[in-house]
PDB file of C-alpha atoms in Angstrom:
ATOM      1  CA  UNK A   1      57.766 112.451 121.201  1.00  0.00           C
ATOM      2  CA  UNK A   2      60.091 115.299 120.292  1.00  0.00           C
ATOM      3  CA  UNK A   3      62.348 115.880 123.251  1.00  0.00           C
ATOM      4  CA  UNK A   4      65.813 116.490 124.646  1.00  0.00           C
ATOM      5  CA  UNK A   5      66.897 114.972 127.939  1.00  0.00           C
ATOM      6  CA  UNK A   6      70.064 116.140 129.656  1.00  0.00           C
ATOM      7  CA  UNK A   7      71.972 114.195 132.271  1.00  0.00           C
ATOM      8  CA  UNK A   8      75.317 114.171 134.018  1.00  0.00           C
ATOM      9  CA  UNK A   9      75.069 117.238 136.205  1.00  0.00           C
ATOM     10  CA  UNK A  10      76.714 116.933 139.599  1.00  0.00           C
ATOM     11  CA  UNK A  11      78.591 118.627 142.417  1.00  0.00           C
ATOM     12  CA  UNK A  12      82.258 118.839 141.457  1.00  0.00           C
ATOM     13  CA  UNK A  13      85.274 120.464 143.030  1.00  0.00           C
ATOM     14  CA  UNK A  14      87.057 123.409 141.427  1.00  0.00           C
ATOM     15  CA  UNK A  15      89.507 122.127 138.842  1.00  0.00           C
ATOM     16  CA  UNK A  16      87.468 118.988 138.295  1.00  0.00           C
ATOM     17  CA  UNK A  17      85.867 117.545 135.200  1.00  0.00           C
ATOM     18  CA  UNK A  18      82.425 116.395 134.144  1.00  0.00           C
ATOM     19  CA  UNK A  19      80.662 115.170 131.029  1.00  0.00           C
ATOM     20  CA  UNK A  20      77.101 116.172 130.254  1.00  0.00           C
ATOM     21  CA  UNK A  21      74.890 114.210 127.885  1.00  0.00           C
ATOM     22  CA  UNK A  22      71.766 115.145 125.981  1.00  0.00           C
ATOM     23  CA  UNK A  23      69.629 112.377 124.476  1.00  0.00           C
ATOM     24  CA  UNK A  24      67.528 113.492 121.530  1.00  0.00           C
ATOM     25  CA  UNK A  25      64.394 111.871 120.175  1.00  0.00           C
ATOM     26  CA  UNK A  26      61.546 112.593 117.790  1.00  0.00           C
ATOM     27  CA  UNK A  27      63.498 114.525 115.155  1.00  0.00           C
ATOM     28  CA  UNK A  28      66.342 113.934 112.712  1.00  0.00           C
ATOM     29  CA  UNK A  29      69.312 114.445 115.001  1.00  0.00           C
ATOM     30  CA  UNK A  30      71.893 113.773 112.303  1.00  0.00           C
ATOM     31  CA  UNK A  31      70.828 116.804 110.287  1.00  0.00           C
ATOM     32  CA  UNK A  32      70.434 119.157 113.248  1.00  0.00           C
ATOM     33  CA  UNK A  33      72.973 121.550 114.694  1.00  0.00           C
ATOM     34  CA  UNK A  34      72.900 121.443 118.479  1.00  0.00           C
ATOM     35  CA  UNK A  35      73.846 123.816 121.238  1.00  0.00           C
ATOM     36  CA  UNK A  36      74.519 124.162 124.961  1.00  0.00           C
ATOM     37  CA  UNK A  37      73.219 127.183 126.839  1.00  0.00           C
ATOM     38  CA  UNK A  38      73.723 127.707 130.553  1.00  0.00           C
ATOM     39  CA  UNK A  39      71.998 129.699 133.252  1.00  0.00           C
ATOM     40  CA  UNK A  40      73.692 130.530 136.526  1.00  0.00           C
ATOM     41  CA  UNK A  41      71.395 130.559 139.570  1.00  0.00           C
ATOM     42  CA  UNK A  42      69.102 133.571 139.401  1.00  0.00           C
ATOM     43  CA  UNK A  43      70.826 134.850 136.259  1.00  0.00           C
ATOM     44  CA  UNK A  44      70.157 135.086 132.548  1.00  0.00           C
ATOM     45  CA  UNK A  45      70.948 132.812 129.641  1.00  0.00           C
ATOM     46  CA  UNK A  46      74.474 132.398 128.324  1.00  0.00           C
ATOM     47  CA  UNK A  47      75.353 130.634 125.070  1.00  0.00           C
ATOM     48  CA  UNK A  48      78.153 128.119 125.665  1.00  0.00           C
ATOM     49  CA  UNK A  49      78.809 126.074 122.526  1.00  0.00           C
ATOM     50  CA  UNK A  50      77.346 124.903 119.224  1.00  0.00           C
ATOM     51  CA  UNK A  51      78.124 121.967 116.959  1.00  0.00           C
ATOM     52  CA  UNK A  52      76.825 121.787 113.397  1.00  0.00           C
ATOM     53  CA  UNK A  53      75.516 118.668 111.712  1.00  0.00           C
ATOM     54  CA  UNK A  54      78.873 118.474 109.980  1.00  0.00           C
ATOM     55  CA  UNK A  55      80.827 118.668 113.232  1.00  0.00           C
ATOM     56  CA  UNK A  56      82.021 122.276 113.126  1.00  0.00           C
ATOM     57  CA  UNK A  57      82.219 123.679 116.641  1.00  0.00           C
ATOM     58  CA  UNK A  58      81.925 127.129 118.203  1.00  0.00           C
ATOM     59  CA  UNK A  59      82.616 128.156 121.804  1.00  0.00           C
ATOM     60  CA  UNK A  60      82.060 131.114 124.055  1.00  0.00           C
ATOM     61  CA  UNK A  61      85.327 132.757 125.017  1.00  0.00           C
ATOM     62  CA  UNK A  62      84.682 131.965 128.682  1.00  0.00           C
ATOM     63  CA  UNK A  63      84.808 128.205 128.053  1.00  0.00           C
ATOM     64  CA  UNK A  64      87.150 127.913 125.086  1.00  0.00           C
ATOM     65  CA  UNK A  65      89.979 125.426 125.711  1.00  0.00           C
ATOM     66  CA  UNK A  66      88.175 124.057 128.784  1.00  0.00           C
ATOM     67  CA  UNK A  67      84.926 122.672 127.344  1.00  0.00           C
ATOM     68  CA  UNK A  68      84.499 120.337 124.368  1.00  0.00           C
ATOM     69  CA  UNK A  69      81.237 119.765 122.530  1.00  0.00           C
ATOM     70  CA  UNK A  70      80.741 116.553 120.576  1.00  0.00           C
ATOM     71  CA  UNK A  71      78.003 114.334 119.205  1.00  0.00           C
ATOM     72  CA  UNK A  72      77.314 110.670 118.570  1.00  0.00           C
ATOM     73  CA  UNK A  73      74.867 110.546 115.694  1.00  0.00           C
ATOM     74  CA  UNK A  74      74.472 106.765 116.014  1.00  0.00           C
ATOM     75  CA  UNK A  75      73.002 107.324 119.478  1.00  0.00           C
ATOM     76  CA  UNK A  76      71.336 110.720 118.826  1.00  0.00           C
ATOM     77  CA  UNK A  77      73.293 112.097 121.745  1.00  0.00           C
ATOM     78  CA  UNK A  78      75.045 115.408 122.320  1.00  0.00           C
ATOM     79  CA  UNK A  79      77.883 115.780 124.814  1.00  0.00           C
ATOM     80  CA  UNK A  80      79.683 118.551 126.639  1.00  0.00           C
ATOM     81  CA  UNK A  81      82.989 117.722 128.302  1.00  0.00           C
ATOM     82  CA  UNK A  82      83.740 120.250 131.044  1.00  0.00           C
ATOM     83  CA  UNK A  83      87.335 120.477 132.276  1.00  0.00           C
ATOM     84  CA  UNK A  84      89.156 122.741 134.727  1.00  0.00           C
ATOM     85  CA  UNK A  85      85.852 123.753 136.250  1.00  0.00           C
ATOM     86  CA  UNK A  86      85.509 127.035 138.107  1.00  0.00           C
ATOM     87  CA  UNK A  87      82.944 128.313 140.573  1.00  0.00           C
ATOM     88  CA  UNK A  88      81.576 130.603 137.859  1.00  0.00           C
ATOM     89  CA  UNK A  89      80.688 127.545 135.766  1.00  0.00           C
ATOM     90  CA  UNK A  90      77.963 126.711 138.284  1.00  0.00           C
ATOM     91  CA  UNK A  91      74.725 126.733 136.299  1.00  0.00           C
ATOM     92  CA  UNK A  92      71.888 124.764 134.823  1.00  0.00           C
ATOM     93  CA  UNK A  93      73.087 123.526 131.446  1.00  0.00           C
ATOM     94  CA  UNK A  94      70.437 123.256 128.746  1.00  0.00           C
ATOM     95  CA  UNK A  95      70.887 121.513 125.446  1.00  0.00           C
ATOM     96  CA  UNK A  96      68.891 122.898 122.560  1.00  0.00           C
ATOM     97  CA  UNK A  97      68.245 122.147 118.926  1.00  0.00           C
ATOM     98  CA  UNK A  98      69.371 124.839 116.516  1.00  0.00           C
ATOM     99  CA  UNK A  99      66.743 126.310 114.259  1.00  0.00           C
ATOM    100  CA  UNK A 100      67.109 128.696 111.339  1.00  0.00           C
ATOM    101  CA  UNK A 101      70.827 129.353 112.040  1.00  0.00           C
ATOM    102  CA  UNK A 102      71.185 130.150 114.887  1.00  0.00           C
ATOM    103  CA  UNK A 103      68.107 130.194 117.072  1.00  0.00           C
ATOM    104  CA  UNK A 104      66.917 127.447 119.440  1.00  0.00           C
ATOM    105  CA  UNK A 105      63.488 125.913 119.014  1.00  0.00           C
ATOM    106  CA  UNK A 106      63.628 122.821 121.224  1.00  0.00           C
ATOM    107  CA  UNK A 107      65.116 122.777 124.701  1.00  0.00           C
ATOM    108  CA  UNK A 108      65.741 120.152 127.335  1.00  0.00           C
ATOM    109  CA  UNK A 109      64.874 120.702 130.971  1.00  0.00           C
ATOM    110  CA  UNK A 110      68.497 121.207 131.937  1.00  0.00           C
ATOM    111  CA  UNK A 111      71.009 119.594 134.257  1.00  0.00           C
ATOM    112  CA  UNK A 112      72.616 121.341 137.224  1.00  0.00           C
ATOM    113  CA  UNK A 113      76.373 121.615 137.537  1.00  0.00           C
ATOM    114  CA  UNK A 114      77.645 122.917 140.858  1.00  0.00           C
ATOM    115  CA  UNK A 115      81.324 123.712 141.251  1.00  0.00           C
ATOM    116  CA  UNK A 116      82.244 124.012 144.892  1.00  0.00           C
ATOM    117  CA  UNK A 117      84.687 122.669 147.436  1.00  0.00           C
TER     118      UNK A 117
ATOM    119  CA  UNK B   1      80.780 140.790 120.938  1.00  0.00           C
ATOM    120  CA  UNK B   2      77.309 142.214 120.433  1.00  0.00           C
ATOM    121  CA  UNK B   3      75.750 143.302 123.711  1.00  0.00           C
ATOM    122  CA  UNK B   4      71.973 143.176 124.015  1.00  0.00           C
ATOM    123  CA  UNK B   5      70.500 145.456 126.661  1.00  0.00           C
ATOM    124  CA  UNK B   6      66.962 144.743 127.774  1.00  0.00           C
ATOM    125  CA  UNK B   7      64.763 147.215 129.591  1.00  0.00           C
ATOM    126  CA  UNK B   8      63.168 147.499 131.951  1.00  0.00           C
ATOM    127  CA  UNK B   9      64.622 144.768 134.137  1.00  0.00           C
ATOM    128  CA  UNK B  10      61.225 144.278 135.746  1.00  0.00           C
ATOM    129  CA  UNK B  11      57.777 145.239 134.547  1.00  0.00           C
ATOM    130  CA  UNK B  12      54.978 145.163 137.134  1.00  0.00           C
ATOM    131  CA  UNK B  13      51.586 144.972 135.466  1.00  0.00           C
ATOM    132  CA  UNK B  14      48.134 143.504 135.878  1.00  0.00           C
ATOM    133  CA  UNK B  15      46.301 140.999 133.674  1.00  0.00           C
ATOM    134  CA  UNK B  16      44.702 142.787 130.756  1.00  0.00           C
ATOM    135  CA  UNK B  17      47.359 145.506 130.616  1.00  0.00           C
ATOM    136  CA  UNK B  18      49.782 146.069 127.762  1.00  0.00           C
ATOM    137  CA  UNK B  19      53.442 145.128 128.193  1.00  0.00           C
ATOM    138  CA  UNK B  20      56.205 146.755 126.170  1.00  0.00           C
ATOM    139  CA  UNK B  21      59.665 145.192 126.406  1.00  0.00           C
ATOM    140  CA  UNK B  22      62.759 146.682 124.819  1.00  0.00           C
ATOM    141  CA  UNK B  23      65.950 145.090 123.502  1.00  0.00           C
ATOM    142  CA  UNK B  24      68.769 147.314 122.265  1.00  0.00           C
ATOM    143  CA  UNK B  25      71.793 145.952 120.395  1.00  0.00           C
ATOM    144  CA  UNK B  26      75.261 147.475 120.576  1.00  0.00           C
ATOM    145  CA  UNK B  27      75.613 147.067 116.787  1.00  0.00           C
ATOM    146  CA  UNK B  28      73.304 146.794 113.818  1.00  0.00           C
ATOM    147  CA  UNK B  29      71.830 143.291 113.808  1.00  0.00           C
ATOM    148  CA  UNK B  30      69.388 144.030 110.974  1.00  0.00           C
ATOM    149  CA  UNK B  31      66.438 141.823 112.023  1.00  0.00           C
ATOM    150  CA  UNK B  32      68.410 138.812 113.255  1.00  0.00           C
ATOM    151  CA  UNK B  33      66.771 138.743 116.658  1.00  0.00           C
ATOM    152  CA  UNK B  34      64.739 136.192 118.569  1.00  0.00           C
ATOM    153  CA  UNK B  35      62.563 136.434 121.655  1.00  0.00           C
ATOM    154  CA  UNK B  36      62.192 133.687 124.261  1.00  0.00           C
ATOM    155  CA  UNK B  37      59.872 133.273 127.216  1.00  0.00           C
ATOM    156  CA  UNK B  38      61.004 131.456 130.346  1.00  0.00           C
ATOM    157  CA  UNK B  39      58.832 130.499 133.290  1.00  0.00           C
ATOM    158  CA  UNK B  40      60.281 129.467 136.675  1.00  0.00           C
ATOM    159  CA  UNK B  41      61.835 126.011 136.619  1.00  0.00           C
ATOM    160  CA  UNK B  42      61.256 125.629 132.888  1.00  0.00           C
ATOM    161  CA  UNK B  43      63.353 125.795 129.767  1.00  0.00           C
ATOM    162  CA  UNK B  44      63.056 128.843 127.514  1.00  0.00           C
ATOM    163  CA  UNK B  45      60.463 128.802 124.736  1.00  0.00           C
ATOM    164  CA  UNK B  46      61.068 130.399 121.364  1.00  0.00           C
ATOM    165  CA  UNK B  47      58.470 133.080 120.604  1.00  0.00           C
ATOM    166  CA  UNK B  48      59.809 134.930 117.555  1.00  0.00           C
ATOM    167  CA  UNK B  49      62.768 134.586 115.218  1.00  0.00           C
ATOM    168  CA  UNK B  50      64.193 137.037 112.686  1.00  0.00           C
ATOM    169  CA  UNK B  51      62.159 139.609 114.615  1.00  0.00           C
ATOM    170  CA  UNK B  52      58.834 139.109 112.883  1.00  0.00           C
ATOM    171  CA  UNK B  53      58.412 135.359 112.393  1.00  0.00           C
ATOM    172  CA  UNK B  54      56.173 133.792 115.012  1.00  0.00           C
ATOM    173  CA  UNK B  55      57.290 130.371 116.254  1.00  0.00           C
ATOM    174  CA  UNK B  56      54.858 127.550 116.899  1.00  0.00           C
ATOM    175  CA  UNK B  57      51.526 128.363 118.514  1.00  0.00           C
ATOM    176  CA  UNK B  58      52.378 131.812 119.775  1.00  0.00           C
ATOM    177  CA  UNK B  59      49.202 133.791 120.451  1.00  0.00           C
ATOM    178  CA  UNK B  60      48.444 136.854 118.379  1.00  0.00           C
ATOM    179  CA  UNK B  61      48.620 139.093 121.455  1.00  0.00           C
ATOM    180  CA  UNK B  62      52.410 138.779 121.193  1.00  0.00           C
ATOM    181  CA  UNK B  63      53.866 141.238 118.681  1.00  0.00           C
ATOM    182  CA  UNK B  64      57.523 141.687 117.784  1.00  0.00           C
ATOM    183  CA  UNK B  65      58.970 144.629 115.896  1.00  0.00           C
ATOM    184  CA  UNK B  66      62.156 146.543 115.208  1.00  0.00           C
ATOM    185  CA  UNK B  67      65.305 146.566 113.128  1.00  0.00           C
ATOM    186  CA  UNK B  68      68.896 147.699 113.339  1.00  0.00           C
ATOM    187  CA  UNK B  69      69.579 148.234 117.018  1.00  0.00           C
ATOM    188  CA  UNK B  70      66.139 148.737 118.571  1.00  0.00           C
ATOM    189  CA  UNK B  71      63.584 145.991 119.054  1.00  0.00           C
ATOM    190  CA  UNK B  72      60.310 145.695 120.941  1.00  0.00           C
ATOM    191  CA  UNK B  73      58.205 142.824 122.178  1.00  0.00           C
ATOM    192  CA  UNK B  74      54.653 143.854 122.928  1.00  0.00           C
ATOM    193  CA  UNK B  75      52.045 141.797 124.718  1.00  0.00           C
ATOM    194  CA  UNK B  76      48.820 143.577 123.886  1.00  0.00           C
ATOM    195  CA  UNK B  77      46.732 142.272 126.796  1.00  0.00           C
ATOM    196  CA  UNK B  78      48.456 140.228 129.457  1.00  0.00           C
ATOM    197  CA  UNK B  79      47.055 136.830 130.306  1.00  0.00           C
ATOM    198  CA  UNK B  80      47.983 135.132 133.621  1.00  0.00           C
ATOM    199  CA  UNK B  81      50.239 132.674 131.797  1.00  0.00           C
ATOM    200  CA  UNK B  82      52.309 135.509 130.273  1.00  0.00           C
ATOM    201  CA  UNK B  83      53.953 136.446 133.545  1.00  0.00           C
ATOM    202  CA  UNK B  84      57.494 135.228 132.973  1.00  0.00           C
ATOM    203  CA  UNK B  85      60.985 136.352 132.021  1.00  0.00           C
ATOM    204  CA  UNK B  86      61.626 137.331 128.411  1.00  0.00           C
ATOM    205  CA  UNK B  87      65.005 137.214 126.677  1.00  0.00           C
ATOM    206  CA  UNK B  88      66.180 138.496 123.332  1.00  0.00           C
ATOM    207  CA  UNK B  89      68.991 136.802 121.378  1.00  0.00           C
ATOM    208  CA  UNK B  90      70.972 137.786 118.286  1.00  0.00           C
ATOM    209  CA  UNK B  91      72.289 135.451 115.621  1.00  0.00           C
ATOM    210  CA  UNK B  92      74.089 137.791 113.226  1.00  0.00           C
ATOM    211  CA  UNK B  93      77.528 136.988 114.572  1.00  0.00           C
ATOM    212  CA  UNK B  94      79.472 134.775 116.972  1.00  0.00           C
ATOM    213  CA  UNK B  95      79.412 134.638 119.871  1.00  0.00           C
ATOM    214  CA  UNK B  96      75.665 134.307 120.019  1.00  0.00           C
ATOM    215  CA  UNK B  97      74.433 136.540 122.790  1.00  0.00           C
ATOM    216  CA  UNK B  98      71.326 136.983 124.920  1.00  0.00           C
ATOM    217  CA  UNK B  99      69.987 140.030 126.630  1.00  0.00           C
ATOM    218  CA  UNK B 100      69.819 140.101 130.400  1.00  0.00           C
ATOM    219  CA  UNK B 101      66.077 139.534 130.448  1.00  0.00           C
ATOM    220  CA  UNK B 102      62.924 141.392 131.431  1.00  0.00           C
ATOM    221  CA  UNK B 103      60.757 139.945 134.156  1.00  0.00           C
ATOM    222  CA  UNK B 104      57.058 140.598 133.679  1.00  0.00           C
ATOM    223  CA  UNK B 105      55.451 140.257 137.082  1.00  0.00           C
ATOM    224  CA  UNK B 106      52.013 140.776 138.522  1.00  0.00           C
TER     225      UNK B 106
END
């Protein structure tokens, strides 16, 4: 089955860190660029970061230098390391497969990150 | 950064009616625009990419048009399952950006 499954969301204090994972199956992960998109409660979609099949990375300005996207092709898994978390990082984080540079044609169900003391 | 402005924020319609959703870009994005549908508690679903290309099994009642800075998603006759939030997204330049969404409600 073609799917993405995120995990790792949690309640974390401001300034804390977290790592999100996204397990991919049913498609050729190694040749797919992947992305993280987030959605704050009751708000719209916000692109966070993208990693190409070759490992080139892009970040939204709001997370640059705090978040790190990476991938383990041997495990078909995408990661997002979140550091120095702020209240405004509270959101559901979706991973998505990049399609036709740079749209998103396969999405996971998301994982909730809550930053609060 | 390219800003995408969607209007209206909310569209209140009945099944069978026509829905017209607008997405305006702050710069020329040619036709590098996608539309997504999101239902409550679900992930977004790609409807159209590069404005005119239909993704997957998207029904023919969904029509996407536009170029440059002005784009429109039309749902010719609303079905109950079409009530959702719709987002546009541009891919011409980084950062990738989404519009704020239009909620189509009953």
